[in-house]
Each structure stands twice: as C-alpha cells, then as structure tokens.
Short mmCIF file of C-alpha atoms in Angstrom, two decimals:
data_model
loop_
_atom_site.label_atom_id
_atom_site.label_comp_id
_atom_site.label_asym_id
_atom_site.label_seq_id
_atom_site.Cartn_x
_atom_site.Cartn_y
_atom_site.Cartn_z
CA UNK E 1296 70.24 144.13 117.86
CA UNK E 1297 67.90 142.87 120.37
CA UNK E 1298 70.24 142.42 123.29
CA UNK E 1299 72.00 146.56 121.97
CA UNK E 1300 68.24 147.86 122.44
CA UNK E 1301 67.53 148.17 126.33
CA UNK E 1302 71.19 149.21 126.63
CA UNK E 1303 70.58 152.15 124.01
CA UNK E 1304 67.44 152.94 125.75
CA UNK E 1305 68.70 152.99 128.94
CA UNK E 1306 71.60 154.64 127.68
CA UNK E 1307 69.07 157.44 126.10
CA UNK E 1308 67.07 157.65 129.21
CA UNK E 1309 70.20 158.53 131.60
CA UNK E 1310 71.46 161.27 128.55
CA UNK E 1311 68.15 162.92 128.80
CA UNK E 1312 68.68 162.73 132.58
CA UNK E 1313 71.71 164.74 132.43
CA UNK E 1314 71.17 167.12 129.28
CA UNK E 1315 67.75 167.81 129.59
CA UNK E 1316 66.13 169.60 132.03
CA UNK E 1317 67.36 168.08 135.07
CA UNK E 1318 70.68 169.52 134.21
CA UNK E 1319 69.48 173.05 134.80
CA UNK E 1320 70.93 174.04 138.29
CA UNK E 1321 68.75 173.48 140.88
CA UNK E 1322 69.65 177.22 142.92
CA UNK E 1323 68.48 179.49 139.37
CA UNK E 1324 65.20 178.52 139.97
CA UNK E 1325 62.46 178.11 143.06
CA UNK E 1326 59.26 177.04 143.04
CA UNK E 1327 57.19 173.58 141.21
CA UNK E 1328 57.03 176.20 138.48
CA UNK E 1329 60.35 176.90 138.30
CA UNK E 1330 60.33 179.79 138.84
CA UNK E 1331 64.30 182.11 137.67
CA UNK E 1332 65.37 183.76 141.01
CA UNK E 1333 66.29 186.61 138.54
CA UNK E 1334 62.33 187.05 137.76
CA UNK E 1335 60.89 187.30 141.33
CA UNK E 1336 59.61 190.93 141.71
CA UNK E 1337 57.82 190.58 145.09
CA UNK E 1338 57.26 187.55 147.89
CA UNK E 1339 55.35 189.37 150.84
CA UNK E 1340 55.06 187.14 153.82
CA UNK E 1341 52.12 187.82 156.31
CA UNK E 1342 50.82 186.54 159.74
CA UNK E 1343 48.41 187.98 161.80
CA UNK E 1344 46.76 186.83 165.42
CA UNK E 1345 43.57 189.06 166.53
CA UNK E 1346 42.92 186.88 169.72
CA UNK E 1347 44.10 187.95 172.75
CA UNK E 1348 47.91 188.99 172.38
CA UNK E 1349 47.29 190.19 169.13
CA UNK E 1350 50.55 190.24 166.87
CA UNK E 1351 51.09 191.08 163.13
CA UNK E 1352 54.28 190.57 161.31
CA UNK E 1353 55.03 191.30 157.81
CA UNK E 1354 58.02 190.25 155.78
CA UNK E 1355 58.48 191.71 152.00
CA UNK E 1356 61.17 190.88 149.48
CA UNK E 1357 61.01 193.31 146.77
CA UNK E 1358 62.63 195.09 143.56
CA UNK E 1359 62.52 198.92 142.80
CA UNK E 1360 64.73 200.79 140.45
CA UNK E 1361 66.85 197.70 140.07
CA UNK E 1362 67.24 197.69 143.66
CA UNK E 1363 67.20 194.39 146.07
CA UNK E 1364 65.09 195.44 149.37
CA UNK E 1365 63.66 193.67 152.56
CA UNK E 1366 60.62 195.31 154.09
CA UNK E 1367 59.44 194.33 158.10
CA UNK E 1368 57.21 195.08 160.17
CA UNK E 1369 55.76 193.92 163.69
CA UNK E 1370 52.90 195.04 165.51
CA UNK E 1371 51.78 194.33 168.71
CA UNK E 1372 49.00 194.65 171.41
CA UNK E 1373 50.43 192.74 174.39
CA UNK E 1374 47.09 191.96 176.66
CA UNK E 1375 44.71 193.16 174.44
CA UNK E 1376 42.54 191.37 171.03
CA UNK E 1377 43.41 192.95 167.58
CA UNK E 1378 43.76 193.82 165.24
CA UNK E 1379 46.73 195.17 165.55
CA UNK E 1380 46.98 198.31 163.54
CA UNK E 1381 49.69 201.10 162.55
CA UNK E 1382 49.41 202.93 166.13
CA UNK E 1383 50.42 199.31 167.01
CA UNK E 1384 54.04 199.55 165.04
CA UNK E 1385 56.65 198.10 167.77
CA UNK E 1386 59.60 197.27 164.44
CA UNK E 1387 59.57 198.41 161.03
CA UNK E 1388 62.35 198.99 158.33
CA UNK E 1389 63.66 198.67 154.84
CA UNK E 1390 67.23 197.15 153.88
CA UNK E 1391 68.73 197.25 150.28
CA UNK E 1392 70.09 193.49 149.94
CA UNK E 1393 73.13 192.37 147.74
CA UNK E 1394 72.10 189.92 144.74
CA UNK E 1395 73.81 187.62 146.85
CA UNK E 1396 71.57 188.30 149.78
CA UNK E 1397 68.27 188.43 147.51
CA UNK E 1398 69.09 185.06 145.92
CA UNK E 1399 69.81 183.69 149.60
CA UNK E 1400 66.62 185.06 150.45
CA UNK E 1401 64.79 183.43 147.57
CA UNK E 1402 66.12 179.67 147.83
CA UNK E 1403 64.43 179.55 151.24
CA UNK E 1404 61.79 179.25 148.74
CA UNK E 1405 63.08 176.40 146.85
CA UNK E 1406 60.18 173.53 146.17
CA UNK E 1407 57.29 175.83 146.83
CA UNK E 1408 54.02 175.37 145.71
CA UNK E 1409 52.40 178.19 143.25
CA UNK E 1410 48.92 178.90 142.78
CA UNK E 1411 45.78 180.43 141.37
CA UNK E 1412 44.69 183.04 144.04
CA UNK E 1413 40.98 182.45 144.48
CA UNK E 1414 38.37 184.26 145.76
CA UNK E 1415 37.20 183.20 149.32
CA UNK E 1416 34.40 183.94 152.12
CA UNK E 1417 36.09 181.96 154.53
CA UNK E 1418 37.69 184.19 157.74
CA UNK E 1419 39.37 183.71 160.45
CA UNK E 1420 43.05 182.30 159.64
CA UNK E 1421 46.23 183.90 161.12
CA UNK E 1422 47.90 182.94 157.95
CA UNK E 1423 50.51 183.03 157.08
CA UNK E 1424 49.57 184.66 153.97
CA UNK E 1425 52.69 184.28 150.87
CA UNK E 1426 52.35 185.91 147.80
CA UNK E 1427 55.06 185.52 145.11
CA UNK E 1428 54.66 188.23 141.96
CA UNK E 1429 57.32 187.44 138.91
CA UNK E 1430 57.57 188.74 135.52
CA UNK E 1431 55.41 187.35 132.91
CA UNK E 1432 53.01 185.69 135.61
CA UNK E 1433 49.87 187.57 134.40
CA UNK E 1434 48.29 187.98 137.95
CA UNK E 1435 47.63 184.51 137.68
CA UNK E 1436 49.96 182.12 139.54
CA UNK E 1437 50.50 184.25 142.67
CA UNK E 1438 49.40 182.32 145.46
CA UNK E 1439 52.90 180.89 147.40
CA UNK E 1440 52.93 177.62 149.80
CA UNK E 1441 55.74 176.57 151.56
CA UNK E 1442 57.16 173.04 150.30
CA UNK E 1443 57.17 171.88 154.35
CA UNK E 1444 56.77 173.65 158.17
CA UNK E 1445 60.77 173.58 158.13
CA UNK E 1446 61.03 175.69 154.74
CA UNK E 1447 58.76 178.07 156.44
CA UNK E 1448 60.65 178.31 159.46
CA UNK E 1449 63.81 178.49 157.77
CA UNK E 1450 62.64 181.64 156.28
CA UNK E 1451 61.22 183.01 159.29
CA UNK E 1452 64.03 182.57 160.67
CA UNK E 1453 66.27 184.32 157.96
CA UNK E 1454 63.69 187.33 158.14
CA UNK E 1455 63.83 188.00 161.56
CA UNK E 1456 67.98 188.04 161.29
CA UNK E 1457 67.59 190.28 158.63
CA UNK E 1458 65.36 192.53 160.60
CA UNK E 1459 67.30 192.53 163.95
CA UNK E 1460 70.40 192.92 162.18
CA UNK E 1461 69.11 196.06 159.72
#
C-alpha cells in the first residue's frame, strides 16, 4: 500500500487537473476573476494627452437591448494643449458587433487584472483609463488592467480596425 499511495495521489492530483476547474475552457472567461464573456456589460477604454498635441481617444464595448455595440471616438487639437473637448471631435461612431465579434473583442482581455476602483487626488496621467462593468459585480470590482503592454496594444489595435473599418 505504501509504494500504491504517491501513485494514487499523483494520480488524484492530475484528475483534479483535468476535471476541475482547469478544464473550464480558457476563451468563456477573461479576466484573474474569471470573468464569463457572456456577463461583460461594458469595458470603456480611455486615453487622454492635454500637453501640447492634445489627443483623446475613447473606445467602448457595450450591450443595449441585447445588442453587441462598439463606441469610438477621437479628438484632437493638433498644435495646441488640451483638453481636447467635443468641438474637438475629428472620428466618432457606433457599430452593432456579431457575438462572434463581441467575444473576439473581449479575449483581447484575457488575463486581465480586476480591481477595487478607489478614490484618488492624484492628477495628471494620460491613462489609459479601463473600466470593465459585468453582471453581479456590485460596483465593486470595476477597475480593468491589462495582463501586459502587448495585450493592450493588441486591443488598440483591434479598436482602431474596428473604427476605420465602421
């Protein structure tokens, strides 16, 4: 029996492996909270320079009536310090996205960070700024970080496709 027990425990360890919750597929859910795709209400995606060249660009993700939609928008004050403002609007639009598209859209956010939003006095970042609103999160778990600086450019890159191509 002694020589059977690190087999069975191994044996135990590499079931719960596969049946447990590493068997969940890894493209339902995004986030260290995993987070189901199909709960993801809102991600809105901001950045914002004020210095000289001042830019703004906002991406949204976002349900309505059971609706997919992408929301841009790009300001810009070429030679001049911001903030850029509505009179500023150079690109703006809404698309209605396939599921296919909106789950695309949301594994860009795969191994994200979520967390509390707090309160803060400090100023003067350009962001970007992520917020990621789900059902059942209770206003709570809301600020979104990027899992690297390629996962963010991936979906900057996917955004501004979307927007040149809507």
């Amino acid at each position: 029996m002694k020589r059977i027990l690190p087999y069975l425990m191994l044996g135990l360890g590499f079931s719960a492996l596969l049946f447990g919750r590493g068997q969940r597929d890894a493209g339902d859910t995004i986030t260290d909270r995993n987070i189901p795709i199909g709960d993801v209400t809102d991600f809105t995606y901001t950045y914002e320079n004020i210095n000289f060249n001042a830019f703004y660009q906002r991406y949204r993700f976002y349900t309505e009536d059971g609706k997919y939609l992408f929301y841009h928008e790009t300001r810009e004050r070429p030679n001049q310090y911001g903030p850029a403002t509505e009179a500023d609007i150079t690109a703006s639009g809404t698309l209605e996205l396939t599921a296919e598209e909106w789950a695309s859209a949301m594994k860009l956010l795969k191994d994200g960070k979520v967390s509390k939003q707090e309160d803060s006095a400090e100023s003067g970042s350009s962001g970007p700024w992520t917020f990621l609103y789900w059902k059942n999160d209770k206003s709570r778990y809301q600020k979104f970080q990027f899992a690297s600086c390629e996962g963010r450019e991936a979906f900057e890159t996917h955004c501004s496709a979307l927007a040149q191509n809507g």
